[in-house]
Coordinates of N, CA, C and O in Angstrom, one line a residue:
X1 N -87.2 53.8 -39.9 CA -87.1 54.1 -38.5 C -88.1 53.4 -37.7 O -89.3 53.3 -38.1
X2 N -87.8 52.7 -36.7 CA -88.7 51.9 -35.9 C -89.5 52.8 -34.9 O -89.0 53.9 -34.5
X3 N -90.6 52.3 -34.5 CA -91.5 53.0 -33.5 C -90.9 52.8 -32.1 O -89.9 52.3 -31.9
X4 N -91.8 53.3 -31.1 CA -91.4 53.2 -29.7 C -91.2 51.7 -29.3 O -91.8 50.8 -29.8
X5 N -90.3 51.5 -28.3 CA -90.0 50.2 -27.8 C -91.2 49.7 -26.9 O -91.7 50.4 -26.1
X6 N -91.5 48.4 -27.0 CA -92.6 47.9 -26.2 C -92.1 47.7 -24.8 O -90.9 47.5 -24.5
X7 N -93.1 47.8 -23.8 CA -92.7 47.6 -22.4 C -92.0 46.3 -22.1 O -91.1 46.2 -21.3
X8 N -92.4 45.2 -22.8 CA -91.8 43.9 -22.5 C -90.4 43.9 -23.0 O -89.5 43.3 -22.4
X9 N -90.1 44.6 -24.1 CA -88.7 44.6 -24.7 C -87.8 45.5 -23.7 O -86.7 45.1 -23.5
X10 N -88.4 46.6 -23.2 CA -87.7 47.4 -22.3 C -87.3 46.7 -21.0 O -86.2 46.8 -20.5
X11 N -88.3 45.9 -20.5 CA -88.1 45.1 -19.3 C -87.0 44.0 -19.6 O -86.1 43.8 -18.7
X12 N -87.0 43.4 -20.7 CA -85.9 42.4 -21.0 C -84.5 43.0 -21.1 O -83.5 42.5 -20.7
X13 N -84.5 44.2 -21.7 CA -83.2 44.9 -21.8 C -82.7 45.3 -20.4 O -81.5 45.2 -20.1
X14 N -83.6 45.8 -19.6 CA -83.2 46.2 -18.2 C -82.7 45.0 -17.5 O -81.7 45.0 -16.8
X15 N -83.4 43.8 -17.6 CA -83.0 42.6 -16.9 C -81.7 42.1 -17.4 O -80.8 41.7 -16.6
X16 N -81.4 42.2 -18.7 CA -80.1 41.9 -19.3 C -79.0 42.7 -18.7 O -77.9 42.3 -18.4
X17 N -79.3 44.1 -18.6 CA -78.3 45.0 -18.0 C -78.0 44.6 -16.6 O -76.8 44.6 -16.2
X18 N -79.0 44.3 -15.8 CA -78.8 43.9 -14.4 C -78.0 42.6 -14.3 O -77.1 42.5 -13.5
X19 N -78.3 41.7 -15.2 CA -77.6 40.4 -15.2 C -76.1 40.6 -15.5 O -75.2 40.1 -14.9
X20 N -75.8 41.4 -16.5 CA -74.5 41.7 -16.9 C -73.7 42.4 -15.8 O -72.6 42.1 -15.5
X21 N -74.3 43.4 -15.1 CA -73.7 44.1 -14.0 C -73.4 43.1 -12.9 O -72.3 43.2 -12.3
X22 N -74.3 42.2 -12.6 CA -74.1 41.2 -11.6 C -72.9 40.3 -11.9 O -72.0 40.0 -11.0
X23 N -72.8 39.8 -13.1 CA -71.7 39.0 -13.5 C -70.4 39.7 -13.4 O -69.4 39.2 -12.9
X24 N -70.3 41.0 -13.9 CA -69.1 41.8 -13.8 C -68.7 42.0 -12.4 O -67.5 41.9 -12.1
X25 N -69.6 42.3 -11.5 CA -69.3 42.5 -10.1 C -68.8 41.2 -9.5 O -67.8 41.3 -8.7
X26 N -69.4 40.1 -9.8 CA -68.9 38.8 -9.2 C -67.5 38.5 -9.7 O -66.7 38.1 -8.9
X27 N -67.2 38.7 -11.0 CA -65.9 38.5 -11.5 C -64.9 39.4 -10.8 O -63.8 38.9 -10.4
X28 N -65.2 40.7 -10.6 CA -64.3 41.6 -9.9 C -64.1 41.2 -8.5 O -62.9 41.2 -8.0
X29 N -65.1 40.8 -7.8 CA -65.0 40.3 -6.4 C -64.1 39.1 -6.3 O -63.3 39.0 -5.4
X30 N -64.3 38.1 -7.2 CA -63.5 36.9 -7.2 C -62.0 37.3 -7.5 O -61.1 36.7 -6.9
X31 N -61.8 38.2 -8.4 CA -60.4 38.6 -8.7 C -59.7 39.3 -7.5 O -58.6 39.0 -7.2
X32 N -60.5 40.1 -6.8 CA -59.9 40.7 -5.6 C -59.6 39.7 -4.5 O -58.6 39.8 -3.8
X33 N -60.5 38.7 -4.4 CA -60.2 37.7 -3.3 C -59.0 36.9 -3.7 O -58.2 36.5 -2.8
X34 N -58.8 36.5 -5.0 CA -57.7 35.7 -5.4 C -56.4 36.5 -5.2 O -55.4 36.0 -4.7
X35 N -56.4 37.8 -5.6 CA -55.2 38.6 -5.4 C -54.8 38.9 -4.0 O -53.7 38.9 -3.6
X36 N -55.9 39.1 -3.1 CA -55.5 39.3 -1.7 C -55.1 38.0 -1.0 O -54.3 38.0 -0.1
X37 N -55.5 36.9 -1.5 CA -55.0 35.6 -1.0 C -53.6 35.2 -1.3 O -53.0 34.4 -0.7
X38 N -53.1 35.9 -2.4 CA -51.7 35.5 -2.8 C -50.7 36.6 -2.3 O -49.6 36.5 -2.8
X39 N -51.1 37.5 -1.5 CA -50.2 38.6 -1.0 C -49.1 37.9 -0.1 O -49.4 37.1 0.7
X40 N -47.9 38.3 -0.3 CA -46.8 37.8 0.5 C -46.9 38.4 1.9 O -47.0 39.6 2.1
X41 N -46.9 37.5 2.8 CA -47.0 38.0 4.2 C -45.7 37.5 5.0 O -45.8 37.3 6.2
X42 N -44.6 37.4 4.3 CA -43.4 37.0 5.0 C -42.9 38.1 5.8 O -43.3 39.3 5.7
X43 N -42.0 37.8 6.7 CA -41.5 38.8 7.6 C -40.2 39.5 7.1 O -39.4 40.0 7.9
X44 N -40.0 39.4 5.8 CA -38.8 40.1 5.2 C -38.9 41.6 5.2 O -39.9 42.2 5.6
X45 N -37.9 42.2 4.7 CA -37.8 43.7 4.6 C -38.7 44.2 3.6 O -38.6 43.8 2.4
X46 N -39.6 45.1 3.9 CA -40.6 45.6 2.9 C -40.0 46.9 2.2 O -40.7 47.4 1.4
X47 N -38.8 47.3 2.6 CA -38.2 48.4 1.9 C -37.8 48.2 0.5 O -37.5 49.1 -0.2
X48 N -37.7 46.9 0.1 CA -37.3 46.6 -1.3 C -38.5 46.6 -2.2 O -39.0 45.5 -2.5
X49 N -39.0 47.7 -2.6 CA -40.2 47.8 -3.3 C -41.3 48.5 -2.5 O -41.1 48.9 -1.4
X50 N -42.5 48.6 -3.1 CA -43.6 49.2 -2.4 C -43.5 50.7 -2.4 O -42.8 51.3 -3.3
X51 N -44.2 51.4 -1.5 CA -44.2 52.8 -1.5 C -43.9 53.2 -0.1 O -44.4 52.7 0.9
X52 N -42.9 54.2 0.0 CA -42.5 54.7 1.3 C -42.9 56.1 1.4 O -42.6 57.0 0.6
X53 N -43.6 56.4 2.5 CA -44.0 57.8 2.8 C -43.3 58.2 4.1 O -43.1 57.4 5.0
X54 N -42.9 59.5 4.2 CA -42.2 60.0 5.3 C -42.9 61.1 6.0 O -43.4 62.0 5.3
X55 N -42.9 61.1 7.3 CA -43.4 62.2 8.1 C -42.6 62.4 9.3 O -41.5 61.8 9.4
X56 N -43.0 63.1 10.3 CA -42.2 63.3 11.5 C -43.0 63.9 12.6 O -44.1 64.4 12.5
X57 N -42.4 63.7 13.8 CA -42.9 64.2 15.1 C -41.7 65.0 15.7 O -40.6 65.0 15.2
X58 N -41.9 65.5 16.9 CA -40.8 66.2 17.6 C -39.8 65.1 18.0 O -38.6 65.5 18.3
X59 N -40.2 63.9 18.1 CA -39.2 62.8 18.6 C -38.6 62.1 17.5 O -37.4 61.7 17.6
X60 N -39.3 61.8 16.4 CA -38.8 60.9 15.3 C -39.1 61.4 13.9 O -40.1 62.1 13.7
X61 N -38.3 60.9 13.0 CA -38.6 60.9 11.6 C -39.3 59.5 11.4 O -38.7 58.5 11.7
X62 N -40.5 59.5 10.8 CA -41.2 58.3 10.6 C -41.4 57.9 9.2 O -41.9 58.7 8.4
X63 N -40.9 56.7 8.8 CA -41.1 56.2 7.4 C -42.1 55.1 7.4 O -41.9 54.1 8.2
X64 N -43.1 55.2 6.6 CA -44.1 54.2 6.5 C -44.0 53.6 5.1 O -44.1 54.3 4.1
X65 N -43.8 52.3 5.1 CA -43.6 51.6 3.8 C -44.8 50.6 3.6 O -45.1 49.8 4.5
X66 N -45.5 50.8 2.5 CA -46.6 50.0 2.1 C -46.1 49.0 1.1 O -45.7 49.4 0.0
X67 N -46.1 47.7 1.4 CA -45.4 46.7 0.6 C -46.1 46.6 -0.8 O -45.4 46.5 -1.8
X68 N -47.4 46.7 -0.8 CA -48.2 46.5 -2.1 C -49.3 47.5 -2.1 O -50.4 47.3 -1.7
X69 N -49.0 48.7 -2.7 CA -50.0 49.8 -2.7 C -51.1 49.6 -3.7 O -51.2 50.3 -4.7
X70 N -51.9 48.6 -3.4 CA -53.1 48.3 -4.3 C -54.1 47.7 -3.4 O -53.8 47.3 -2.3
X71 N -55.3 47.5 -3.9 CA -56.4 46.9 -3.1 C -56.0 45.5 -2.7 O -55.4 44.8 -3.4
X72 N -56.5 45.1 -1.5 CA -56.2 43.8 -1.0 C -55.4 43.9 0.3 O -55.3 45.0 0.9
X73 N -54.9 42.8 0.7 CA -54.1 42.8 2.0 C -52.6 43.2 1.6 O -52.1 42.7 0.6
X74 N -52.1 44.0 2.5 CA -50.7 44.4 2.3 C -49.9 44.5 3.6 O -50.5 44.8 4.7
X75 N -48.6 44.2 3.6 CA -47.8 44.4 4.8 C -47.4 45.9 4.9 O -47.3 46.6 3.9
X76 N -47.2 46.3 6.1 CA -46.9 47.7 6.4 C -45.7 47.7 7.4 O -45.8 47.0 8.4
X77 N -44.7 48.5 7.1 CA -43.6 48.7 8.0 C -43.5 50.1 8.4 O -43.6 51.0 7.6
X78 N -43.3 50.3 9.7 CA -43.0 51.7 10.3 C -41.6 51.7 10.8 O -41.2 50.8 11.6
X79 N -40.8 52.7 10.4 CA -39.4 52.8 10.9 C -39.3 54.2 11.6 O -39.7 55.2 11.0
X80 N -38.9 54.1 12.8 CA -38.7 55.4 13.6 C -37.2 55.7 13.7 O -36.4 54.9 14.0
X81 N -36.9 56.9 13.2 CA -35.5 57.3 13.3 C -35.5 58.5 14.3 O -36.0 59.6 14.0
X82 N -34.9 58.3 15.5 CA -34.9 59.4 16.5 C -34.2 60.7 16.0 O -33.2 60.6 15.3
X83 N -34.8 61.8 16.2 CA -34.2 63.1 15.9 C -33.0 63.3 16.7 O -32.9 62.8 17.8
X84 N -32.1 64.1 16.2 CA -30.9 64.4 16.9 C -31.2 65.1 18.2 O -32.0 66.0 18.3
X85 N -30.6 64.6 19.3 CA -30.8 65.2 20.6 C -32.0 64.6 21.3 O -32.2 64.9 22.5
X86 N -32.7 63.7 20.7 CA -33.8 63.0 21.4 C -33.3 61.8 22.1 O -32.6 61.0 21.4
X87 N -33.7 61.6 23.3 CA -33.2 60.4 24.1 C -34.4 59.5 24.2 O -35.5 59.9 24.5
X88 N -34.1 58.2 24.0 CA -35.1 57.2 24.2 C -34.8 56.4 25.5 O -33.7 55.9 25.6
X89 N -35.8 56.3 26.3 CA -35.6 55.6 27.6 C -36.8 54.7 27.8 O -37.8 54.9 27.3
X90 N -36.5 53.6 28.6 CA -37.6 52.7 28.9 C -37.9 51.7 27.8 O -37.1 51.5 26.9
X91 N -39.0 51.1 27.9 CA -39.4 50.1 26.9 C -39.8 50.7 25.6 O -40.0 51.9 25.5
X92 N -39.8 49.9 24.6 CA -40.1 50.4 23.2 C -41.6 50.9 23.2 O -42.5 50.4 23.9
X93 N -41.8 51.9 22.4 CA -43.2 52.4 22.3 C -44.1 51.4 21.6 O -43.7 50.5 20.9
X94 N -45.4 51.6 21.8 CA -46.4 50.8 21.1 C -46.8 51.6 19.8 O -47.2 52.8 19.9
X95 N -46.7 50.9 18.7 CA -47.1 51.5 17.4 C -48.3 50.8 16.9 O -48.3 49.6 16.8
X96 N -49.3 51.6 16.5 CA -50.5 51.1 15.9 C -50.7 51.7 14.6 O -50.4 52.9 14.3
X97 N -51.3 50.9 13.6 CA -51.6 51.4 12.3 C -53.1 51.2 12.0 O -53.6 50.1 12.3
X98 N -53.7 52.1 11.4 CA -55.1 51.9 10.9 C -55.3 52.7 9.6 O -54.3 53.4 9.2
X99 N -56.4 52.7 9.1 CA -56.7 53.4 7.9 C -58.1 53.9 7.8 O -59.0 53.3 8.4
X100 N -58.3 55.0 7.0 CA -59.6 55.6 6.8 C -59.7 56.0 5.3 O -58.8 56.5 4.7
X101 N -60.9 55.7 4.8 CA -61.2 56.1 3.4 C -62.4 57.1 3.5 O -63.5 56.7 3.5
X102 N -62.1 58.4 3.8 CA -63.1 59.3 4.2 C -64.2 59.5 3.1 O -65.4 59.7 3.5
X103 N -63.9 59.4 1.8 CA -64.9 59.6 0.8 C -65.9 58.5 0.8 O -67.0 58.8 0.3
X104 N -65.6 57.4 1.3 CA -66.6 56.3 1.3 C -67.1 55.9 2.7 O -67.9 55.0 2.9
X105 N -66.5 56.6 3.7 CA -67.0 56.3 5.1 C -66.4 55.0 5.7 O -67.0 54.4 6.6
X106 N -65.3 54.5 5.1 CA -64.7 53.2 5.6 C -63.6 53.6 6.6 O -62.9 54.5 6.4
X107 N -63.5 52.7 7.6 CA -62.4 52.8 8.5 C -61.9 51.5 9.0 O -62.8 50.5 9.1
X108 N -60.6 51.3 9.2 CA -60.1 50.0 9.6 C -59.8 50.1 11.1 O -59.6 51.2 11.6
X109 N -59.9 49.0 11.8 CA -59.5 49.0 13.2 C -58.0 49.3 13.4 O -57.3 49.2 12.4
X110 N -57.6 49.5 14.6 CA -56.2 49.7 14.9 C -55.5 48.3 14.9 O -56.0 47.3 15.5
X111 N -54.4 48.2 14.2 CA -53.6 47.0 14.2 C -52.3 47.3 14.9 O -51.6 48.3 14.6
X112 N -52.0 46.6 16.0 CA -50.8 46.8 16.7 C -49.6 46.2 16.0 O -49.6 45.0 15.6
X113 N -48.6 47.1 15.7 CA -47.5 46.6 14.9 C -46.5 45.8 15.8 O -46.4 46.2 17.0
X114 N -46.0 44.8 15.3 CA -45.0 43.9 16.0 C -43.6 44.5 15.8 O -43.2 44.8 14.6
X115 N -42.9 44.6 16.9 CA -41.5 45.1 16.8 C -40.6 44.1 16.1 O -40.6 42.9 16.6
X116 N -40.0 44.4 15.0 CA -39.1 43.4 14.3 C -37.7 43.7 14.5 O -36.9 42.8 14.3
X117 N -37.3 44.9 14.8 CA -35.9 45.3 15.1 C -35.9 46.6 15.8 O -37.0 47.1 16.0
X118 N -34.8 47.0 16.2 CA -34.7 48.3 16.9 C -35.3 49.4 16.0 O -34.9 49.6 14.8
X119 N -36.4 50.0 16.5 CA -37.1 51.1 15.8 C -37.8 50.7 14.5 O -38.1 51.6 13.7
X120 N -38.1 49.4 14.3 CA -38.9 49.0 13.2 C -40.0 48.1 13.7 O -39.9 47.3 14.6
X121 N -41.2 48.4 13.1 CA -42.4 47.8 13.5 C -43.2 47.3 12.2 O -43.0 48.0 11.1
X122 N -44.0 46.2 12.3 CA -44.6 45.7 11.1 C -46.0 45.2 11.4 O -46.3 44.5 12.4
X123 N -46.9 45.5 10.5 CA -48.2 44.9 10.5 C -48.2 44.0 9.2 O -48.0 44.5 8.1
X124 N -48.5 42.7 9.4 CA -48.3 41.8 8.3 C -49.4 41.9 7.3 O -49.2 41.7 6.1
X125 N -50.7 42.2 7.7 CA -51.8 42.3 6.8 C -52.7 43.5 7.1 O -53.5 43.3 8.0
X126 N -52.6 44.5 6.3 CA -53.5 45.6 6.5 C -54.5 45.6 5.3 O -54.1 45.6 4.1
X127 N -55.8 45.5 5.5 CA -56.8 45.3 4.5 C -57.2 46.6 3.8 O -58.0 47.4 4.4
X128 N -56.7 46.9 2.7 CA -57.1 48.1 1.9 C -58.2 47.6 0.9 O -57.8 47.2 -0.2
X129 N -59.4 47.7 1.2 CA -60.5 47.0 0.4 C -60.9 47.7 -0.8 O -61.6 47.0 -1.6
X130 N -60.6 48.9 -1.1 CA -61.0 49.5 -2.3 C -60.2 50.7 -2.7 O -59.4 51.2 -1.9
X131 N -60.3 51.1 -4.0 CA -59.5 52.2 -4.5 C -60.0 53.5 -3.9 O -61.1 53.6 -3.4
X132 N -59.2 54.5 -3.9 CA -59.5 55.8 -3.4 C -58.4 56.4 -2.6 O -57.3 55.9 -2.6
X133 N -58.6 57.6 -2.0 CA -57.6 58.3 -1.3 C -57.7 57.9 0.2 O -58.6 58.4 0.9
X134 N -56.8 57.0 0.6 CA -56.8 56.5 2.0 C -56.0 57.5 2.9 O -55.1 58.2 2.4
X135 N -56.3 57.5 4.1 CA -55.4 58.1 5.1 C -54.9 57.0 6.0 O -55.7 56.3 6.7
X136 N -53.6 56.7 6.0 CA -53.1 55.7 6.9 C -52.6 56.4 8.2 O -51.8 57.4 8.2
X137 N -53.2 55.9 9.3 CA -52.9 56.6 10.6 C -51.9 55.7 11.4 O -52.1 54.5 11.5
X138 N -50.9 56.4 11.9 CA -49.9 55.8 12.7 C -49.9 56.5 14.1 O -49.7 57.7 14.1
X139 N -50.0 55.7 15.1 CA -50.0 56.2 16.5 C -48.8 55.6 17.2 O -48.5 54.4 17.1
X140 N -48.0 56.5 17.9 CA -46.8 56.0 18.6 C -47.0 56.4 20.1 O -47.2 57.6 20.3
X141 N -47.1 55.5 20.9 CA -47.4 55.7 22.3 C -46.3 55.1 23.2 O -46.1 53.9 23.2
X142 N -45.7 55.9 24.1 CA -44.7 55.4 25.0 C -43.5 56.2 25.0 O -43.3 57.1 24.1
X143 N -42.6 56.0 25.9 CA -41.4 56.8 26.1 C -41.6 58.3 26.1 O -40.9 59.1 25.5
X144 N -42.7 58.6 26.8 CA -43.0 60.0 27.0 C -43.6 60.7 25.8 O -43.6 61.9 25.7
X145 N -44.2 59.9 24.9 CA -44.8 60.5 23.7 C -46.1 59.9 23.4 O -46.4 58.8 23.8
X146 N -46.9 60.7 22.7 CA -48.3 60.3 22.3 C -48.4 60.9 20.9 O -49.1 62.0 20.8
X147 N -47.8 60.4 19.9 CA -47.8 61.0 18.6 C -48.8 60.3 17.6 O -49.0 59.1 17.6
X148 N -49.4 61.2 16.8 CA -50.3 60.7 15.8 C -49.9 61.3 14.4 O -49.8 62.5 14.3
X149 N -49.8 60.4 13.5 CA -49.4 60.9 12.1 C -50.5 60.4 11.1 O -51.0 59.3 11.3
X150 N -50.7 61.1 10.1 CA -51.6 60.8 9.0 C -50.8 60.8 7.7 O -50.2 61.8 7.3
X151 N -50.8 59.7 7.0 CA -50.1 59.6 5.7 C -51.1 59.4 4.6 O -51.9 58.4 4.6
X152 N -51.1 60.2 3.6 CA -52.0 60.1 2.4 C -51.6 59.0 1.5 O -50.4 58.9 1.2
X153 N -52.5 58.1 1.0 CA -52.2 57.1 0.1 C -53.3 56.9 -0.9 O -54.4 56.6 -0.4
X154 N -53.1 57.1 -2.1 CA -54.1 56.9 -3.2 C -53.9 55.6 -3.9 O -52.8 55.3 -4.4
X155 N -55.0 54.8 -3.8 CA -54.9 53.5 -4.5 C -55.8 53.6 -5.8 O -56.9 54.0 -5.7
X156 N -55.1 53.3 -6.9 CA -55.8 53.4 -8.2 C -56.2 52.0 -8.7 O -56.9 51.9 -9.8
X157 N -55.7 50.9 -8.1 CA -56.1 49.6 -8.5 C -56.1 48.7 -7.4 O -55.6 48.9 -6.3

């Protein structure tokens, strides 16, 4: 059985562990940058794949589709389906999308969604920078409404 470890050996082991952690962190960061750079940002239909979450207001049933539910940049589509008996008048509402990761104190700015078709709106690149339980916030303003929805989204990779 060997005796206690010398201070210089402990220091070398500690420095080796720090170096290894730095290398692993750098590799992970580079991998995330590469994967976020190859995300499809086309204006096609995001309903073929991804994750769709559904909520509602007094005016609409709201479907939120996350094209790529993983860390990095992803397209988001919001589809508004008017409830029966609800009349829409005037110009199209303004739809904004943002996100919050409450456990880490991260928040995204509001991204104004572009209207792509009747009752469909799209944000081409929403940055979901880390894993965890996100809250995706959708605000619908206009046509006599000021609606706020929160959609839970857990990212595991």
